[in-house]
Coordinates of C-alpha atoms and ligand atoms in Angstrom, one line a residue:
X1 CA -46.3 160.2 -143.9
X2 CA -48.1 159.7 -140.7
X3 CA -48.1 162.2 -137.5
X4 CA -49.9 161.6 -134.3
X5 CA -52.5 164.0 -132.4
X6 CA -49.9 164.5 -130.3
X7 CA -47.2 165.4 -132.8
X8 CA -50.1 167.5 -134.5
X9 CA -50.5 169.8 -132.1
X10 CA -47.0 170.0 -131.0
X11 CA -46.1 170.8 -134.8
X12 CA -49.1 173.4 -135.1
X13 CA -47.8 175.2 -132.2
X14 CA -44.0 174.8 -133.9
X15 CA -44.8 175.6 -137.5
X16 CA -46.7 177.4 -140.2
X17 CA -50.0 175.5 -141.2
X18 CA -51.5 176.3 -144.5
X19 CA -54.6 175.4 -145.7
X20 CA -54.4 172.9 -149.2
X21 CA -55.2 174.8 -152.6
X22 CA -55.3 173.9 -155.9
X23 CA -52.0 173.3 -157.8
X24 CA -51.9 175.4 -161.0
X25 CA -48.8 176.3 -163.5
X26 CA -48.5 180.4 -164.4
X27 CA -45.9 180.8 -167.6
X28 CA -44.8 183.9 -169.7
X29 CA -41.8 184.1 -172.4
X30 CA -40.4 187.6 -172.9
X31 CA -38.9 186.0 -176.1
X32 CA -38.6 183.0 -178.4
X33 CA -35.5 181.4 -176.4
X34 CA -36.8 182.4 -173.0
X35 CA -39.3 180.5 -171.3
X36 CA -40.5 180.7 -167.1
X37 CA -42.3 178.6 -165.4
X38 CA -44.2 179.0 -162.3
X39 CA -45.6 175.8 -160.6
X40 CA -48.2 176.8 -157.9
X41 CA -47.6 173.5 -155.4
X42 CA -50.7 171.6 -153.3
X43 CA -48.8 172.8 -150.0
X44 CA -49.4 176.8 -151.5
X45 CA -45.5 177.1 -152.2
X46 CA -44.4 178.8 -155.3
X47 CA -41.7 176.9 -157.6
X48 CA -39.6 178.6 -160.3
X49 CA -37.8 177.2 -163.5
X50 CA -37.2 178.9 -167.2
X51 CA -35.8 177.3 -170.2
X52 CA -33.0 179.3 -171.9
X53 CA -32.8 177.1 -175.3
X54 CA -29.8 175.8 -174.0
X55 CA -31.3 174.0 -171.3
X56 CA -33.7 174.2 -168.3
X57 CA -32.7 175.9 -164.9
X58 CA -32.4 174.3 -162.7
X59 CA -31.8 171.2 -164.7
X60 CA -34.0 168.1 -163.4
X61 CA -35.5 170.3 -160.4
X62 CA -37.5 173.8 -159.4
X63 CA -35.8 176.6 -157.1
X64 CA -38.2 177.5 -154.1
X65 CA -39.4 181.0 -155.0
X66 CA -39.6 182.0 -151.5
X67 CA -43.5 183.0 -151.6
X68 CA -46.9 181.0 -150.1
X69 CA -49.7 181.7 -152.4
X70 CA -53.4 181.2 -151.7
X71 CA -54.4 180.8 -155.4
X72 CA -52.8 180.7 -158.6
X73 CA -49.9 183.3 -159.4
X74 CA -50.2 185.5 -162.4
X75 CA -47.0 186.1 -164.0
X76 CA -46.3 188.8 -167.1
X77 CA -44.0 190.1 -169.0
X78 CA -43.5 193.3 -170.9
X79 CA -40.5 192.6 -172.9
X80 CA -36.9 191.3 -173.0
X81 CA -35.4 190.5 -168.9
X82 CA -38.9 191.1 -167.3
X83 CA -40.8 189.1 -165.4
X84 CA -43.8 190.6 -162.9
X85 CA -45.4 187.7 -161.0
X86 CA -48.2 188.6 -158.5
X87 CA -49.9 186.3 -156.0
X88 CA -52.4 186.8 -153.0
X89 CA -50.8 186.3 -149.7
X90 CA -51.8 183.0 -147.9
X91 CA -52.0 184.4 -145.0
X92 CA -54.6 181.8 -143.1
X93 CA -55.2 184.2 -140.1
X94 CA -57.1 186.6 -142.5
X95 CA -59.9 184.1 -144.4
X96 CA -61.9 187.2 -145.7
X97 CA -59.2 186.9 -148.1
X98 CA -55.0 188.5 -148.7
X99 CA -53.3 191.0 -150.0
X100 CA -51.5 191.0 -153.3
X101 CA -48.0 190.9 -153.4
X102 CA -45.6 192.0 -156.3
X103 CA -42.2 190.1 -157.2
X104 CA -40.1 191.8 -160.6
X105 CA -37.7 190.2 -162.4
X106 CA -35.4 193.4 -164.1
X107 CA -31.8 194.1 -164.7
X108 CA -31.1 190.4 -163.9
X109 CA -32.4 190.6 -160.4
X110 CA -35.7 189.7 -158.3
X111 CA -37.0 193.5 -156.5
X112 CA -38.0 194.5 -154.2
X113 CA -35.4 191.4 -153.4
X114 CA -35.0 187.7 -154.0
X115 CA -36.9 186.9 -150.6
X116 CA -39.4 190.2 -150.0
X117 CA -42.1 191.1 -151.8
X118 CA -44.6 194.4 -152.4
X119 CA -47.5 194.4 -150.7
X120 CA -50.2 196.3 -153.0
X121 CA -53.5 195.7 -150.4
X122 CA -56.3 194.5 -151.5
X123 CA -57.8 191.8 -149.5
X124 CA -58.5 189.3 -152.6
X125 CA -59.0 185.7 -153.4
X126 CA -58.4 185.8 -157.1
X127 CA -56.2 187.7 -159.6
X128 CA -55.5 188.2 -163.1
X129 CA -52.6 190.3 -164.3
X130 CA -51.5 191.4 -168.1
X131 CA -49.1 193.7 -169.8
X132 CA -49.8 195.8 -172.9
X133 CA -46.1 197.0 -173.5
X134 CA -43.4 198.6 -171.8
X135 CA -43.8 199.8 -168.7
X136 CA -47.1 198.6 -168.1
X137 CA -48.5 196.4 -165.6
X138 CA -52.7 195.6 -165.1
X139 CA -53.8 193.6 -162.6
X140 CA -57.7 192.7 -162.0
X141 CA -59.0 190.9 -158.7
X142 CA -62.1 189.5 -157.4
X143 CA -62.9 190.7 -153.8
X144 CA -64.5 187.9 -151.4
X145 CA -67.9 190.3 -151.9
X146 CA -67.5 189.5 -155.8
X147 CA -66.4 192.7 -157.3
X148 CA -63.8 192.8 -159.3
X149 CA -61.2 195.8 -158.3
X150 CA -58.0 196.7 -160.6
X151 CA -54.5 198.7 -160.5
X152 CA -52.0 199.4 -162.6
X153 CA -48.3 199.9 -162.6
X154 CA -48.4 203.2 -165.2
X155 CA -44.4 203.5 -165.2
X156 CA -44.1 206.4 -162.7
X157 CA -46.2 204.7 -160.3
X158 CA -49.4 202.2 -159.2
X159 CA -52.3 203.7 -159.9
X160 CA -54.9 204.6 -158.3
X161 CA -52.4 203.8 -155.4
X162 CA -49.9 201.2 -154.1
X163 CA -52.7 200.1 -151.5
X164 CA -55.7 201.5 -153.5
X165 CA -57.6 199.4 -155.9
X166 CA -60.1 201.0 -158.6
X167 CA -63.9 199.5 -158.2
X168 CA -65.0 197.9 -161.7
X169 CA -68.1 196.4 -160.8
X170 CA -70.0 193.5 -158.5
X171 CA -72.0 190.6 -158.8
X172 CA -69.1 187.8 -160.0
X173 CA -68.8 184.5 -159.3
X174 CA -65.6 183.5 -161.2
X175 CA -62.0 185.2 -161.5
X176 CA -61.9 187.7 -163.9
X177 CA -60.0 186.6 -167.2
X178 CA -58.4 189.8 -168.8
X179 CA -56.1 190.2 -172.4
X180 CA -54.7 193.0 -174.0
X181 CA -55.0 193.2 -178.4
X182 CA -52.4 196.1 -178.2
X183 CA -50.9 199.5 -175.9
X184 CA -53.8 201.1 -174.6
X185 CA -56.2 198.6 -174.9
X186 CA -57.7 195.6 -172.0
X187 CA -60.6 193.7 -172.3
X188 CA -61.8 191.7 -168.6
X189 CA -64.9 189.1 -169.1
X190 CA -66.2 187.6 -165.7
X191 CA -69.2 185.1 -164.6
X192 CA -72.8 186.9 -163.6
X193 CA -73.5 185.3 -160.0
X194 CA -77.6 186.0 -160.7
X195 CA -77.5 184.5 -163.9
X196 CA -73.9 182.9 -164.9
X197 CA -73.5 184.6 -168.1
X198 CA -70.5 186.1 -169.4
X199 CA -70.0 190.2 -169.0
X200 CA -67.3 191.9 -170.9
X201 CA -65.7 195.6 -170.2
X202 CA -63.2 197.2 -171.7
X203 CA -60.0 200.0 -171.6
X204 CA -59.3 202.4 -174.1
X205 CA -57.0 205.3 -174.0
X206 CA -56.9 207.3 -176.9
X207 CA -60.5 208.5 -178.5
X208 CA -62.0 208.7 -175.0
X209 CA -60.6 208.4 -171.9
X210 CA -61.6 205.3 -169.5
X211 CA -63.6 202.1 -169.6
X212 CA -66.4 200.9 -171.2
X213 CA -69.9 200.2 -169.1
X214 CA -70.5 196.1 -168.6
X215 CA -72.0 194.1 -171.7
X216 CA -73.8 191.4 -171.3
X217 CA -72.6 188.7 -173.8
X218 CA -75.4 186.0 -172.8
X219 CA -74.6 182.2 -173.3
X220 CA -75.0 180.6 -170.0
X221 CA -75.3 179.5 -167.7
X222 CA -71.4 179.2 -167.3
X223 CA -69.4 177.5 -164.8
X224 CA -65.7 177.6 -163.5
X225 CA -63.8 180.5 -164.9
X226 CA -63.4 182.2 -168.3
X227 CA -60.7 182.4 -170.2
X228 CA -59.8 185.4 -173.0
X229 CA -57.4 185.9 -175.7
X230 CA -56.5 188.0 -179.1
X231 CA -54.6 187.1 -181.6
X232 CA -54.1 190.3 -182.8
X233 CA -55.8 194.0 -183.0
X234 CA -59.2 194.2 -183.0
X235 CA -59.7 190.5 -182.4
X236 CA -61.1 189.0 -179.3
X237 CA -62.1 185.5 -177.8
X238 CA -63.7 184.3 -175.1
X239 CA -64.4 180.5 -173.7
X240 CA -66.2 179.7 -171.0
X241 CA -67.8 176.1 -170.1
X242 CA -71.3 175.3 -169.2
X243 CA -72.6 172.8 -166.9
X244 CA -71.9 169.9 -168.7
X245 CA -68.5 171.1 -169.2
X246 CA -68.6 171.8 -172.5
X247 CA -66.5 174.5 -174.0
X248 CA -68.6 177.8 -175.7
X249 CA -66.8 180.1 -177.7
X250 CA -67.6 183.8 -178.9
X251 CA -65.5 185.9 -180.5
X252 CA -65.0 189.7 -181.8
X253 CA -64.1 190.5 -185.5
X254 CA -63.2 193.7 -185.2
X255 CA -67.0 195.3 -185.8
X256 CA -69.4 192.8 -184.5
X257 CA -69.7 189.5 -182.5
X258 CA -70.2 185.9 -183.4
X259 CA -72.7 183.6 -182.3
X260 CA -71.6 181.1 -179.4
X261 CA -70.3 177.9 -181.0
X262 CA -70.3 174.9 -178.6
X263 CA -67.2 172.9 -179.0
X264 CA -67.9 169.9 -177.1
X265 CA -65.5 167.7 -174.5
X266 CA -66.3 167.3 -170.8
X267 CA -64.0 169.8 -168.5
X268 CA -63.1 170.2 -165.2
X269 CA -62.9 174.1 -166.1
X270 CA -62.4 176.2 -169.1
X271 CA -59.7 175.3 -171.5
X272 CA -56.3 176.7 -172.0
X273 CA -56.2 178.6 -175.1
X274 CA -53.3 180.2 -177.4
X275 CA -52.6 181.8 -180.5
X276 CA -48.8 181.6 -182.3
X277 CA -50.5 183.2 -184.9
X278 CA -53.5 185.0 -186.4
X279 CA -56.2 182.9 -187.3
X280 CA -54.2 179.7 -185.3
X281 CA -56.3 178.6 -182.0
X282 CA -54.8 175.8 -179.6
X283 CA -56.4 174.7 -176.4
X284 CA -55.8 172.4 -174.4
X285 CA -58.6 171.5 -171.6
X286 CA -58.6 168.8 -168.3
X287 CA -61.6 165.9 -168.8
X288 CA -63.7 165.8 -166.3
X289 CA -63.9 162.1 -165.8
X290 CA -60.5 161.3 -166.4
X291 CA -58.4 164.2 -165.4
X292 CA -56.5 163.5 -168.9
X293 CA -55.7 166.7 -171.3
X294 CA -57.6 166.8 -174.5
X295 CA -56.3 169.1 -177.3
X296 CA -58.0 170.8 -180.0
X297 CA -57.1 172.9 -182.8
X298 CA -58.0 175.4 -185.5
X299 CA -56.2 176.2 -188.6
X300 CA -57.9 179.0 -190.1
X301 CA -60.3 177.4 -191.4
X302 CA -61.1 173.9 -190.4
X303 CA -61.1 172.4 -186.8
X304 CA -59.3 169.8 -186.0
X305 CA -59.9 166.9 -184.9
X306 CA -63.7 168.3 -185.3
X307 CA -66.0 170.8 -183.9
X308 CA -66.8 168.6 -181.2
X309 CA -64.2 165.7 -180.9
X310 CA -60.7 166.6 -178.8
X311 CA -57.5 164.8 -179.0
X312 CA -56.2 162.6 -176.0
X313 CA -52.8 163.9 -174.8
X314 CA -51.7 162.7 -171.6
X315 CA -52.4 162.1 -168.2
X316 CA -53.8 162.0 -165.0
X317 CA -53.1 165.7 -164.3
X318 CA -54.1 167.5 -160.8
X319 CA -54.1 171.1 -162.4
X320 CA -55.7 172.4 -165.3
X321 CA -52.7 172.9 -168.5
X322 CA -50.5 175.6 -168.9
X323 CA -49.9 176.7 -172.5
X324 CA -46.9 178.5 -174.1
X325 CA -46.9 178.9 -178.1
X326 CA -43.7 179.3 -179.5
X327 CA -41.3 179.8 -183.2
X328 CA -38.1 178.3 -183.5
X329 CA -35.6 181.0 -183.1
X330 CA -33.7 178.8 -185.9
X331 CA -37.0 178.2 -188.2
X332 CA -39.5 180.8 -188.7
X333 CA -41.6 178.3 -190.4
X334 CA -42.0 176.1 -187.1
X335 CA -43.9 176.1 -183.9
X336 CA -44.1 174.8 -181.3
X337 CA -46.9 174.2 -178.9
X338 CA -45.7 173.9 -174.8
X339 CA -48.5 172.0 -172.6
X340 CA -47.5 171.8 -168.8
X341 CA -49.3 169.8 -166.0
X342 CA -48.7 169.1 -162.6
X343 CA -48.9 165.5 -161.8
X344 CA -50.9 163.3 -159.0
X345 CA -47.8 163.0 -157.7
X346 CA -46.9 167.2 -157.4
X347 CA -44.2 166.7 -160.4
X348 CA -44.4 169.2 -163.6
X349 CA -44.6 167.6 -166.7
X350 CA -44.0 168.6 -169.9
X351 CA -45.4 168.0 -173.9
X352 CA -44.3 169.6 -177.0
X353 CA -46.0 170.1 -180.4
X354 CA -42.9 170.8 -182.8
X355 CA -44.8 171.9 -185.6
X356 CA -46.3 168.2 -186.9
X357 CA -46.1 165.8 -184.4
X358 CA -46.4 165.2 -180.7
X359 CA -42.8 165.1 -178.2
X360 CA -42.5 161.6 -176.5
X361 CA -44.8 160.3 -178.8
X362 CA -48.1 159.1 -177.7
X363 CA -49.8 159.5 -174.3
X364 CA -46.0 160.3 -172.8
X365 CA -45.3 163.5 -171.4
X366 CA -41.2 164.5 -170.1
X367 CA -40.9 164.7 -166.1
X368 CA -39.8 168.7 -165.0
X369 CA -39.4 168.1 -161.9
X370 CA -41.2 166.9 -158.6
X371 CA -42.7 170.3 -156.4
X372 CA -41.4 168.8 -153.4
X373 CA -37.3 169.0 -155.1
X374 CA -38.5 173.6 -154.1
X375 CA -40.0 173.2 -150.9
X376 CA -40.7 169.8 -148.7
X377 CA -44.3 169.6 -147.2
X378 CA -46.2 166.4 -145.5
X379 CA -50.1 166.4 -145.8
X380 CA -52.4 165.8 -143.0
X381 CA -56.1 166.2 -141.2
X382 CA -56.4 169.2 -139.0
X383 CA -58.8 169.1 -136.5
X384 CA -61.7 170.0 -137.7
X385 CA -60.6 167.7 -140.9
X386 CA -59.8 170.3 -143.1
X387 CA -56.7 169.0 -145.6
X388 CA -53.6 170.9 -144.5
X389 CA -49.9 171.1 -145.2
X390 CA -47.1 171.0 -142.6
X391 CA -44.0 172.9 -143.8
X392 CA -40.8 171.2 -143.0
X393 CA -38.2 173.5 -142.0
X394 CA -40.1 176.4 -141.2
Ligands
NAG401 C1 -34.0 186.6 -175.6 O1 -33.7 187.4 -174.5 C2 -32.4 187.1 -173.9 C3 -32.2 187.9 -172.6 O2 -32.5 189.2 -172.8 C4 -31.3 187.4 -175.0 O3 -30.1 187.0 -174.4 C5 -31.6 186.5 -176.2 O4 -30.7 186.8 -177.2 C6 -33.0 186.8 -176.7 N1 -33.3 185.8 -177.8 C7 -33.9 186.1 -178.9 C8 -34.1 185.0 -179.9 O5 -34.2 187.3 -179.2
NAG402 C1 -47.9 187.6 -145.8 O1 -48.8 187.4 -144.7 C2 -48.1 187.0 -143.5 C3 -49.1 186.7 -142.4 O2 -50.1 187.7 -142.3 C4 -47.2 188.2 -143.1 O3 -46.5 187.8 -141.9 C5 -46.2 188.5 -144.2 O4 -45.5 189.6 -143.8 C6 -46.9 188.7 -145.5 N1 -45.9 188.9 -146.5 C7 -45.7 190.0 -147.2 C8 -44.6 190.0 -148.2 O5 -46.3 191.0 -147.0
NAG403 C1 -57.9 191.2 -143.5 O1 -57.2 192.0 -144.4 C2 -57.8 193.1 -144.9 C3 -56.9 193.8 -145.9 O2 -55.6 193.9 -145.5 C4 -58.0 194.0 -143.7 O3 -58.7 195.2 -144.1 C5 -58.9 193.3 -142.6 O4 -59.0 194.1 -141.5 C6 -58.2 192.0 -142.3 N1 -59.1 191.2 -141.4 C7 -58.6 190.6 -140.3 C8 -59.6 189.8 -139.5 O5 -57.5 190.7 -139.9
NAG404 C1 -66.5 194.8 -152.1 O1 -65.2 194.9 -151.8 C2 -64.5 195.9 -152.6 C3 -63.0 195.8 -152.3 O2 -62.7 195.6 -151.0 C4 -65.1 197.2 -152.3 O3 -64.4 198.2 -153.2 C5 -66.5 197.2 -152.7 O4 -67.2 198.4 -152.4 C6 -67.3 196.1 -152.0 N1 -68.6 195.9 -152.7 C7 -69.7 195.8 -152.0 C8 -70.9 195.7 -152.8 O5 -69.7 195.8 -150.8
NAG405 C1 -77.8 188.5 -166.5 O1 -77.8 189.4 -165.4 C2 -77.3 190.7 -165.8 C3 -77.3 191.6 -164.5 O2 -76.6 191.1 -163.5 C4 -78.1 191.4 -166.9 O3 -77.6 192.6 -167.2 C5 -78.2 190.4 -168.1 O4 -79.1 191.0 -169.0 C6 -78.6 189.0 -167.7 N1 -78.4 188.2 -168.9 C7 -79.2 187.3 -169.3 C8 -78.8 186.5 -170.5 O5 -80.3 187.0 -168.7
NAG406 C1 -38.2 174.2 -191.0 O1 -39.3 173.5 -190.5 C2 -40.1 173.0 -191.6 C3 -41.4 172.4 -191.0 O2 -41.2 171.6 -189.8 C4 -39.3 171.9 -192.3 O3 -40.0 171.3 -193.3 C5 -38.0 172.5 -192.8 O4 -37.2 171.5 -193.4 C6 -37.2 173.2 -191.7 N1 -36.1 174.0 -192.3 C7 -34.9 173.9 -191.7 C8 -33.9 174.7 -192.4 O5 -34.6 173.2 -190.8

């Protein structure tokens, strides 16, 4: 799609201009048959589609969910017919950073409306945002200046404030990766920027009131961003990759910590990692050289393929996997295993572990849905050669 200099500048002085970011896929399921997807777009548009086990909505497309985003959105649920999705404004006029903004799915509508959203402050560039039960809402950010600030939504309001945000700590390079084991209870790990190691702190209500000081869990030096999980109470893992890009992993037992295990493969940044059960690890990482998905898993006791070998899955991809582990609502005995993408060409695609084999076979993967079926966009150079979107029908 080619414009002039001339129609540039016209079209700059007409339309919104956004600078390009990285496409990215944010998913939650409040339930076995419920499924939402939220596609992150190269033009910094946000797309929307959810799987009801009847079919996919809308069916061979994404609805626009009428939001520009300036990093990856962070969507969460806390139980049946809710969805809290939060995103940093792309706003490009302020570049120290944007405010987070707050969408809710509840009652069977979007608040504060289908088209508005909350503004909760905060002058961001990354996020992270979890729920430990009902009524409960967490949200960490990395300032531009590296610290990591939080809220929460506490059910009678945001605390420490709609526009305040609670100072956790500085010094970070990467976005904060947080997970909750259970009510009460929300571990964060980030990236030291002096020494790229990975530093854990904690929540817990209950015994004592408040968070923990920063740990320093070692293992570096790290690169990209973390990523944590829990399969359950008491249980805690954390991935990060090094320089080479190969994934470490540490984990809590309950009453001590392991030893970093390297796992081997080549990423572009940390595996995606889930857990449909306890002792059951899937990830699913992007290869560095070929931007193809590699999978990996653990049954309890054995890795498979290896410790260090990965399966091929599919591919090219342009944004790191999106993972959703599901049961069959009509076989307890089966799961399934979700892996989204977005495409070189800004469509979703979709595979499917169904509890022994791969869905399409092979290196195949199901087409979702092209970006550009939400919102319509047209790349270009802006003058100082920066890649930037122009939004059609703006
Ligand atoms: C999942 O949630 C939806 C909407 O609340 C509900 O209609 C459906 O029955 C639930 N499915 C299961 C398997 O619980
Ligand atoms: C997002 O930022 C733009 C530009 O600063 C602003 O006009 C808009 O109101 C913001 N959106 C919300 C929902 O606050
Ligand atoms: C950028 O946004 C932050 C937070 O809203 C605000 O404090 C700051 O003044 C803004 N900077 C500019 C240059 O508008
Ligand atoms: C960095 O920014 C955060 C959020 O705006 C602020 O709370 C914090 O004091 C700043 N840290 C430093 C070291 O300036
Ligand atoms: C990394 O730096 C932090 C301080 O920023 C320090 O607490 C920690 O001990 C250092 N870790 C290693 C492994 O050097
Ligand atoms: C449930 O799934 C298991 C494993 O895939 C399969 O062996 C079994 O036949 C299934 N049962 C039913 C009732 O479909």
């Amino acid at each position: 799609m080619g414009f002039s200099k001339i129609s540039f500048s016209l079209l700059a002085a007409a339309a919104s201009t956004v600078v390009a970011v990285d496409p990215c896929i944010s998913t939650t399921s409040w339930n076995d048959s419920r499924l939402d997807l939220f596609p992150l777009a190269s033009d910094g548009s946000i797309a929307h589609k959810f799987w009801t086990w009847l079919d996919w909505e809308p069916v061979d497309k994404f609805e626009p969910f009428p939001s520009q985003a300036r990093s990856c959105p962070s969507v969460s649920t806390w139980g049946e017919g809710r969805l809290d999705v939060v995103y940093i404004n792309s706003s490009r006029v302020n570049s120290s950073g944007g405010n987070v903004l707050h969408k809710y799915f509840s009652g069977g509508s979007w608040g504060p409306s289908w088209e508005n959203a909350e503004d909760l402050g905060g002058n961001v560039d990354y996020l992270s945002s979890a729920s430990w039960g009902a009524n409960r809402l967490d949200i960490v950010a990395k300032a531009k200046n590296g610290s990591y600030v939080h809220k929460a939504w506490t059910g009678d309001g945001w605390f420490p404030g709609k526009a305040e945000w609670e100072h956790l700590g500085c010094g970070f390079f990467s976005s904060p990766a947080i997970v909750s084991w259970g009510i009460g209870r929300l571990d964060i790990v980030g990236l030291d920027s002096g020494n790229a190691s990975l530093q854990h702190k904690y929540y817990q209500d209950g015994c004592y009131d408040g968070w923990s000081g920063w740990e320093d869990l070692g293992g570096g030096p790290f690169i990209g961003n973390p990523v944590a999980t829990s399969w359950g109470e008491g249980r805690l893992d954390f991935w990060a990759i090094n320089s080479a890009g190969e994934l470490n992993h540490i984990y809590w037992d309950g009453h001590k910590y392991s030893e970093w295990e390297n796992l081997g493969g080549e990423f572009t940044d940390t595996p995606k990692v889930v857990h449909w059960k306890p002792s059951r690890i899937d990830i699913v990482g992007k290869g560095l050289d070929d931007d193809q998905y590699y999978g990996k898993s653990y049954d309890g006791s054995e890795w498979h393929p290896s410790g260090n070998e990965w399966h091929k899955l599919a591919g090219p991809f342009n944004s790191e996997p999106a993972l959703v582990a599901k049961h069959d609502t009509t076989n307890s005995t089966t799961d399934f295993l979700y892996v989204f993408g977005v495409d070189e060409d800004d469509a979703v695609q979709m595979k499917i572990w169904s509890g022994s084999y791969w869905q399409p076979e092979s290196e195949k993967t199901w087409l979702m849905g092209h970006l550009s079926s939400a919102h319509q966009a047209n790349l270009f150079q802006d003058d100082e050669g920066q890649s930037v979107l122009e939004m059609s029908g703006l």
